[in-house]
XYZ file of C-alpha atoms in Angstrom:
506
model
C -12.302 32.479 -41.772
C -10.694 35.897 -41.999
C -9.648 36.700 -45.564
C -7.810 39.864 -44.521
C -5.721 37.913 -42.007
C -4.753 35.384 -44.665
C -3.879 38.196 -47.070
C -1.713 39.802 -44.403
C 0.050 36.527 -43.592
C 0.839 35.669 -47.201
C 2.045 39.205 -47.898
C 4.388 39.069 -44.910
C 5.820 35.792 -46.285
C 6.342 36.911 -49.901
C 7.342 40.568 -49.571
C 10.745 39.833 -47.970
C 11.683 37.682 -51.000
C 10.700 40.502 -53.317
C 12.676 43.030 -51.281
C 15.831 40.869 -51.401
C 15.588 40.320 -55.145
C 14.975 43.990 -55.874
C 17.885 44.992 -53.635
C 20.197 42.609 -55.501
C 18.818 43.689 -58.868
C 19.620 47.318 -58.197
C 23.060 46.667 -56.649
C 25.394 43.690 -57.234
C 23.416 41.679 -59.838
C 22.569 43.477 -63.103
C 18.985 42.486 -63.923
C 16.899 43.780 -66.825
C 14.365 46.434 -65.742
C 11.493 44.636 -67.504
C 12.448 41.430 -65.687
C 12.233 43.258 -62.364
C 8.851 44.768 -63.272
C 7.540 41.296 -64.165
C 8.923 40.050 -60.869
C 6.944 42.675 -58.946
C 3.744 41.859 -60.864
C 4.342 38.149 -60.310
C 4.789 38.726 -56.587
C 1.496 40.600 -56.336
C -0.301 37.811 -58.228
C 1.363 35.246 -55.984
C 0.085 36.948 -52.814
C -3.460 37.290 -54.182
C -3.532 33.743 -55.546
C -2.198 32.154 -52.359
C -4.787 33.999 -50.274
C -7.698 32.841 -52.465
C -6.288 29.298 -52.585
C -6.112 29.031 -48.787
C -9.696 30.293 -48.481
C -10.776 27.546 -50.902
C -8.904 24.900 -48.910
C -10.702 25.950 -45.719
C -14.102 26.015 -47.436
C -14.048 22.839 -49.459
C -11.067 20.536 -49.783
C -10.053 20.092 -46.140
C -13.621 19.418 -44.869
C -14.164 17.000 -47.746
C -10.979 15.063 -46.952
C -11.823 14.826 -43.260
C -15.372 13.609 -43.979
C -14.107 11.019 -46.497
C -11.581 9.648 -44.009
C -14.132 9.553 -41.190
C -16.907 7.920 -43.275
C -14.580 5.317 -44.810
C -13.379 4.389 -41.325
C -16.945 4.122 -40.000
C -17.728 1.534 -42.697
C -15.282 -0.744 -40.832
C -14.115 -2.222 -44.120
C -10.346 -2.110 -44.357
C -10.284 -3.248 -48.021
C -12.709 -0.411 -48.923
C -10.611 2.167 -47.046
C -7.340 1.009 -48.580
C -8.789 0.609 -52.077
C -10.184 4.145 -52.055
C -6.925 5.489 -50.598
C -4.868 3.845 -53.346
C -7.212 5.227 -56.010
C -6.978 8.723 -54.513
C -3.181 8.588 -54.355
C -2.817 7.265 -57.900
C -5.257 9.654 -59.610
C -4.334 12.832 -57.780
C -0.567 12.304 -58.081
C -0.676 11.402 -61.771
C -2.524 14.675 -62.413
C -0.214 16.828 -60.261
C 1.339 19.562 -62.473
C 4.657 19.378 -60.587
C 5.002 15.721 -61.594
C 4.303 16.487 -65.249
C 6.964 19.221 -65.261
C 9.407 17.033 -63.364
C 8.942 14.188 -65.864
C 9.743 16.551 -68.739
C 12.916 17.728 -66.945
C 14.095 14.153 -66.390
C 13.269 13.177 -69.977
C 15.268 16.185 -71.195
C 18.423 14.765 -69.598
C 17.841 10.998 -69.826
C 16.236 10.420 -73.224
C 15.647 6.713 -72.507
C 13.097 7.581 -69.772
C 9.482 7.258 -70.873
C 7.622 10.239 -69.361
C 4.256 8.463 -69.019
C 5.771 5.361 -67.421
C 7.839 7.572 -65.123
C 4.706 9.504 -64.072
C 2.739 6.365 -63.210
C 5.712 4.830 -61.389
C 5.666 7.853 -59.081
C 1.848 7.839 -58.785
C 1.832 4.118 -58.005
C 4.408 4.668 -55.259
C 2.195 7.323 -53.650
C -0.897 5.119 -53.953
C 0.801 2.146 -52.262
C 2.311 4.170 -49.446
C -0.834 6.134 -48.653
C -2.468 2.773 -47.953
C 0.486 1.822 -45.727
C 0.139 5.135 -43.900
C -3.567 4.587 -43.258
C -2.919 1.033 -42.031
C -0.501 2.552 -39.526
C -3.172 5.003 -38.316
C -5.949 2.379 -38.121
C -3.827 -0.082 -36.123
C -1.968 2.656 -34.170
C 1.416 1.327 -35.266
C 4.540 3.149 -34.125
C 5.322 6.018 -36.467
C 8.997 5.846 -35.525
C 9.350 2.177 -36.432
C 7.373 2.722 -39.636
C 9.765 5.416 -40.839
C 12.843 3.521 -39.616
C 11.948 0.285 -41.432
C 11.086 1.916 -44.748
C 14.074 4.280 -44.787
C 16.468 1.401 -44.017
C 14.887 -0.502 -46.911
C 15.106 2.625 -49.070
C 18.823 3.118 -48.492
C 19.425 -0.599 -48.956
C 17.957 -0.344 -52.452
C 19.851 2.899 -53.120
C 23.221 1.143 -52.784
C 22.616 -0.702 -56.057
C 21.143 2.236 -58.009
C 23.000 4.480 -60.490
C 24.320 7.624 -58.774
C 22.869 9.794 -61.539
C 19.319 8.705 -60.608
C 19.505 9.040 -56.815
C 18.870 12.792 -56.842
C 15.961 12.302 -59.245
C 14.416 9.633 -56.995
C 14.560 11.783 -53.857
C 13.414 14.862 -55.776
C 10.348 12.920 -56.938
C 9.331 12.487 -53.292
C 9.229 16.266 -52.920
C 7.561 16.877 -56.271
C 4.548 14.709 -55.334
C 3.623 16.951 -52.408
C 1.898 19.601 -54.490
C -0.663 22.235 -53.494
C -3.625 19.941 -54.137
C -2.422 16.582 -52.838
C -1.050 17.678 -49.461
C -4.222 19.305 -48.053
C -6.336 16.355 -49.113
C -3.912 13.707 -47.805
C -3.538 15.469 -44.442
C -7.295 15.925 -44.140
C -7.859 12.251 -45.028
C -5.473 11.145 -42.293
C -7.089 13.509 -39.793
C -10.529 12.153 -40.654
C -9.448 8.539 -40.144
C -7.668 9.290 -36.852
C -10.601 11.382 -35.541
C -12.871 8.333 -35.611
C -10.302 6.609 -33.395
C -10.231 9.704 -31.115
C -6.511 10.192 -31.747
C -5.990 13.276 -33.898
C -2.261 13.413 -33.089
C -1.848 10.081 -34.887
C -2.754 11.694 -38.233
C 0.604 13.417 -38.596
C 3.159 11.517 -40.640
C 0.852 10.416 -43.457
C 2.299 12.943 -45.923
C 5.818 11.932 -44.867
C 5.057 8.255 -45.479
C 3.531 9.108 -48.866
C 6.791 10.849 -49.806
C 8.717 7.605 -49.293
C 6.647 5.796 -51.945
C 7.756 7.659 -55.079
C 11.414 7.631 -53.963
C 11.387 3.864 -53.581
C 9.397 3.378 -56.784
C 11.810 5.508 -58.858
C 14.834 3.739 -57.347
C 13.357 0.373 -58.352
C 12.579 1.828 -61.804
C 16.236 2.904 -62.131
C 17.354 -0.638 -61.250
C 15.174 -1.990 -64.077
C 16.667 0.569 -66.472
C 20.147 -0.386 -65.268
C 19.518 -4.100 -65.861
C 18.302 -3.366 -69.403
C 21.558 -1.495 -70.143
C 20.053 1.988 -70.526
C 22.857 3.630 -68.518
C 25.717 1.965 -70.434
C 25.967 4.582 -73.178
C 24.361 7.458 -71.309
C 25.054 10.997 -72.418
C 24.028 13.930 -70.210
C 22.539 16.927 -71.942
C 23.979 20.357 -71.520
C 22.198 22.708 -69.181
C 19.297 24.527 -70.714
C 18.293 27.998 -69.716
C 15.414 27.945 -67.271
C 14.328 31.405 -68.334
C 13.606 32.932 -71.686
C 14.153 36.631 -72.060
C 11.735 38.421 -74.334
C 13.458 41.008 -76.452
C 11.910 43.447 -78.872
C 8.255 44.344 -79.116
C 6.409 47.031 -77.254
C 6.906 47.839 -73.597
C 3.571 46.190 -72.762
C 4.583 43.010 -74.585
C 7.892 42.818 -72.722
C 6.175 43.303 -69.360
C 2.980 41.277 -69.748
C 3.997 38.884 -72.548
C 5.386 36.129 -70.267
C 2.213 36.121 -68.154
C 0.096 35.709 -71.279
C 2.387 32.957 -72.556
C 1.958 30.829 -69.431
C -1.703 31.635 -68.727
C -3.279 28.954 -70.941
C -0.881 26.269 -69.773
C -1.401 27.237 -66.126
C -5.199 27.179 -66.528
C -4.940 23.727 -68.078
C -2.678 22.469 -65.280
C -4.983 23.969 -62.645
C -7.991 22.206 -64.176
C -6.010 18.946 -64.306
C -5.106 19.375 -60.626
C -8.619 20.217 -59.443
C -10.732 17.990 -61.695
C -9.642 14.549 -60.359
C -10.344 15.628 -56.790
C -13.685 17.125 -57.800
C -14.674 13.912 -59.612
C -13.716 11.924 -56.514
C -15.872 14.283 -54.457
C -18.868 13.648 -56.727
C -18.268 9.888 -56.544
C -17.988 9.924 -52.752
C -20.970 12.271 -52.397
C -23.330 9.881 -54.215
C -21.949 6.694 -52.643
C -20.580 7.626 -49.232
C -20.889 11.171 -47.888
C -24.531 12.091 -48.615
C -23.974 15.718 -47.580
C -26.783 18.262 -47.523
C -27.289 20.717 -50.392
C -25.799 23.521 -48.284
C -22.718 21.454 -47.462
C -22.281 20.483 -51.114
C -22.569 24.124 -52.187
C -19.896 25.082 -49.651
C -17.523 22.408 -50.964
C -18.149 23.395 -54.607
C -17.465 27.056 -53.775
C -14.274 25.923 -52.046
C -13.165 24.080 -55.192
C -13.845 27.164 -57.301
C -11.817 29.349 -54.943
C -8.998 26.788 -54.943
C -8.953 26.660 -58.741
C -8.917 30.435 -59.152
C -6.299 30.896 -56.429
C -4.039 28.128 -57.752
C -4.200 29.525 -61.295
C -3.347 33.074 -60.183
C -0.579 31.734 -57.930
C 1.045 29.689 -60.725
C 0.740 32.502 -63.276
C 2.560 34.779 -60.847
C 5.245 32.196 -60.094
C 5.885 31.115 -63.703
C 5.457 34.561 -65.234
C 7.637 36.490 -62.800
C 9.494 34.495 -60.153
C 11.120 31.670 -62.130
C 12.967 33.873 -64.610
C 14.486 36.028 -61.892
C 15.594 32.978 -59.923
C 17.426 31.539 -62.920
C 19.102 34.836 -63.808
C 20.246 35.412 -60.231
C 21.608 31.880 -59.887
C 23.358 31.980 -63.255
C 25.091 35.309 -62.588
C 26.140 34.499 -59.015
C 27.187 30.961 -59.982
C 29.361 32.286 -62.819
C 31.041 34.805 -60.531
C 31.533 32.188 -57.792
C 33.132 29.728 -60.252
C 35.389 32.315 -61.886
C 36.365 34.501 -58.937
C 35.364 32.542 -55.811
C 35.867 34.232 -52.447
C 33.326 36.994 -51.937
C 31.025 35.780 -54.726
C 30.914 32.202 -53.439
C 30.055 33.431 -49.928
C 27.432 35.789 -51.385
C 25.850 32.933 -53.363
C 25.577 30.776 -50.228
C 24.277 33.641 -48.057
C 21.604 34.563 -50.610
C 20.611 30.893 -50.855
C 20.251 30.766 -47.058
C 18.064 33.885 -47.045
C 15.875 32.587 -49.878
C 15.496 29.210 -48.169
C 14.537 30.776 -44.854
C 11.957 33.118 -46.344
C 10.466 31.366 -49.348
C 9.346 28.212 -47.510
C 6.876 30.382 -45.552
C 5.106 31.231 -48.823
C 4.416 27.586 -49.718
C 0.646 26.872 -49.785
C 0.981 23.442 -48.170
C 3.174 24.821 -45.377
C 0.334 27.142 -44.331
C -2.136 24.248 -44.389
C 0.163 22.075 -42.245
C 0.961 24.853 -39.754
C -2.743 25.622 -39.266
C -3.542 21.951 -38.729
C -0.668 21.511 -36.256
C -1.759 24.539 -34.224
C -5.387 23.351 -34.226
C -4.703 19.724 -33.301
C -2.184 20.662 -30.583
C -4.643 23.135 -29.077
C -2.215 26.004 -29.627
C 0.612 24.277 -27.734
C 2.682 24.148 -30.933
C 2.231 27.581 -32.443
C 2.368 28.276 -36.161
C 5.144 30.852 -35.701
C 7.377 28.403 -33.831
C 6.895 25.727 -36.493
C 7.651 28.206 -39.283
C 10.841 29.391 -37.562
C 12.312 25.893 -37.309
C 11.087 25.002 -40.797
C 12.737 28.144 -42.190
C 16.052 27.326 -40.516
C 16.004 23.779 -41.872
C 15.183 24.909 -45.398
C 17.865 27.621 -45.279
C 20.540 25.061 -44.406
C 19.226 22.755 -47.152
C 19.515 25.415 -49.864
C 23.030 26.303 -48.708
C 24.060 22.632 -48.910
C 22.443 22.257 -52.329
C 24.284 25.273 -53.773
C 27.610 24.222 -52.256
C 27.152 20.696 -53.634
C 26.210 21.965 -57.102
C 29.281 24.201 -57.358
C 31.717 21.724 -55.756
C 30.286 18.606 -57.455
C 29.863 16.654 -54.170
C 28.111 13.272 -54.460
C 24.561 13.590 -53.114
C 24.885 10.322 -51.176
C 27.548 11.840 -48.922
C 24.954 14.324 -47.664
C 21.720 12.318 -47.791
C 22.925 9.180 -45.987
C 24.412 10.964 -42.916
C 21.424 13.347 -42.856
C 18.827 10.583 -42.749
C 20.864 8.526 -40.264
C 20.904 11.575 -37.978
C 17.122 11.956 -38.501
C 16.573 8.339 -37.468
C 18.708 8.826 -34.342
C 16.729 11.931 -33.376
C 13.528 9.854 -33.453
C 14.807 7.955 -30.392
C 14.606 11.093 -28.253
C 11.843 13.006 -30.051
C 8.123 12.700 -29.095
C 6.167 10.719 -31.760
C 3.911 13.704 -32.524
C 6.912 15.832 -33.524
C 8.442 13.017 -35.586
C 5.210 12.810 -37.579
C 5.099 16.583 -38.029
C 8.789 16.584 -39.049
C 8.345 14.049 -41.842
C 5.212 15.849 -43.030
C 7.152 19.124 -43.011
C 9.836 17.604 -45.205
C 7.208 16.936 -47.844
C 5.354 20.242 -47.719
C 8.520 22.391 -47.683
C 9.348 21.277 -51.212
C 6.218 22.755 -52.823
C 5.612 24.675 -56.083
C 7.368 27.878 -55.034
C 10.473 26.028 -53.883
C 10.350 23.813 -56.971
C 10.192 26.850 -59.253
C 12.110 29.803 -57.793
C 14.658 27.927 -55.655
C 15.150 25.131 -58.180
C 15.614 27.683 -60.974
C 18.113 29.539 -58.789
C 20.071 26.309 -58.155
C 19.847 25.217 -61.806
C 21.230 28.568 -62.879
C 24.128 28.265 -60.414
C 24.875 24.621 -61.327
C 24.876 25.301 -65.077
C 27.933 27.533 -64.729
C 30.408 24.878 -63.693
C 29.176 21.491 -62.590
C 27.175 19.031 -64.662
C 23.525 19.862 -65.112
C 22.874 16.463 -63.545
C 24.281 17.807 -60.261
C 21.335 20.177 -59.960
C 19.023 17.265 -59.146
C 18.897 16.752 -55.416
C 17.900 20.305 -54.469
C 14.338 19.267 -53.626
C 15.707 16.173 -51.861
C 17.788 18.278 -49.485
C 14.906 20.697 -48.900
C 12.782 17.675 -47.950
C 15.483 16.235 -45.656
C 16.553 19.160 -43.469
C 13.129 19.872 -41.874
C 13.222 16.301 -40.523
C 16.204 17.325 -38.423
C 15.030 20.852 -37.558
C 11.490 19.932 -36.428
C 12.665 16.943 -34.389
C 15.199 19.170 -32.633
C 12.261 21.464 -31.863
C 10.389 18.434 -30.488
C 13.283 17.472 -28.223
C 13.547 21.059 -26.941
C 9.773 21.084 -26.347
C 10.037 17.791 -24.446
C 12.840 19.126 -22.216
C 10.945 22.359 -21.529
C 7.752 20.471 -20.677
C 9.617 18.132 -18.322
C 11.172 21.085 -16.494
C 7.791 22.779 -16.108
C 6.283 19.569 -14.729
C 9.120 19.209 -12.204
C 8.736 22.822 -11.085
C 4.988 22.356 -10.761
C 5.529 19.168 -8.767
C 8.054 20.847 -6.448
C 5.704 23.775 -5.927
C 2.904 21.430 -5.081
C 5.001 19.784 -2.387
């Protein structure tokens, strides 16, 4: 574990975003100087926090997840494995800060939605589908048929759902894949598959878990529809995603927002870490029986993860979110009023942000490291990040275009997922699993804060605020296409090399 290497990697991922924002702030987009200073401070905190968080994942959470999956599988009790998996999915998801924030956003627009019920609908969906994903691994069921069957069922249900809730349902699938749940879920799947001597079969578990909340929220919307909740629906006006602090001393204007979010971030970080830590204690006394040295290593890993996550979120919420909203609002206003150059600029900036910012997601780093390790270096981290960046860039461009033009989300999602299903026919199963996992991890906390704020700001200038939902859904969809295209290219290249080797041998 090289801390300096991780620091270098995270800095390389975040600094380009900062450079782009600062360039815009000093040229075409008039941004307040204190806002830019807070943005710089937030970026530094983000880099430091992400580095510490990744060190904690390596030390504690990933080894714990792998050991839990392996030990549960060795017990040869499917009910025990599935029961524990459901409990893990339910508890961890219900405590995920992204879900709490997402529930508040939905409640702010649809006042008939009960936030607590909405949260446990999503958590229940994750719990059910993590058990389905583990059943697939245990019985070595086809990952392609698993995804095909559940997505056909998903879109069958979607036909009868209110259009205004479709974006929310698909966004909930992305919001569940937070910085704490993804590493643990991936490690759990790897632990189960390792007992069966098939590590490649572990990929796809996060992707399957992302289907659960989407389906659960769609069913929830059908229940709301049958009870008449949508009959007299009124959509709230867009609210500003950023609050500008005016007045006070220079120090207050610079550091005030960080202080304002610190207590809430610390609380959310504790809520994120504590359920997993309690599960660790439960499993340690009943299942794992690790040595004192191993326990100490895991505890230290949890501490690092908590500290890193808190610093990361303080940086994101204290500096990045406000700038994203201001940029989106200004560019969206200019694009709506003047079009032409400003519309093109909005889309181009969205593409750049999408390509760069996904590389700073904590879960993306965890997935890329696991892919490189399991594939023995055949699938390099850099190659995966390139294709993931391209997919996310296209997704952000589509989301901004849709928000400004008011295009129905179904006209993009349905063809996109149909194309993804068709690609599975030609793509190796390993890459299909990685692709669906990538769709979940790409829509992490940084994307859900900076990019979503940027899109919300742009959408608030012309289209309904309701049109802003679906950004996370598109970010989760496009990597399915991009990574599977990479898999097909890899398959073709490998086949050519094998033919050349065979011809040379003759």
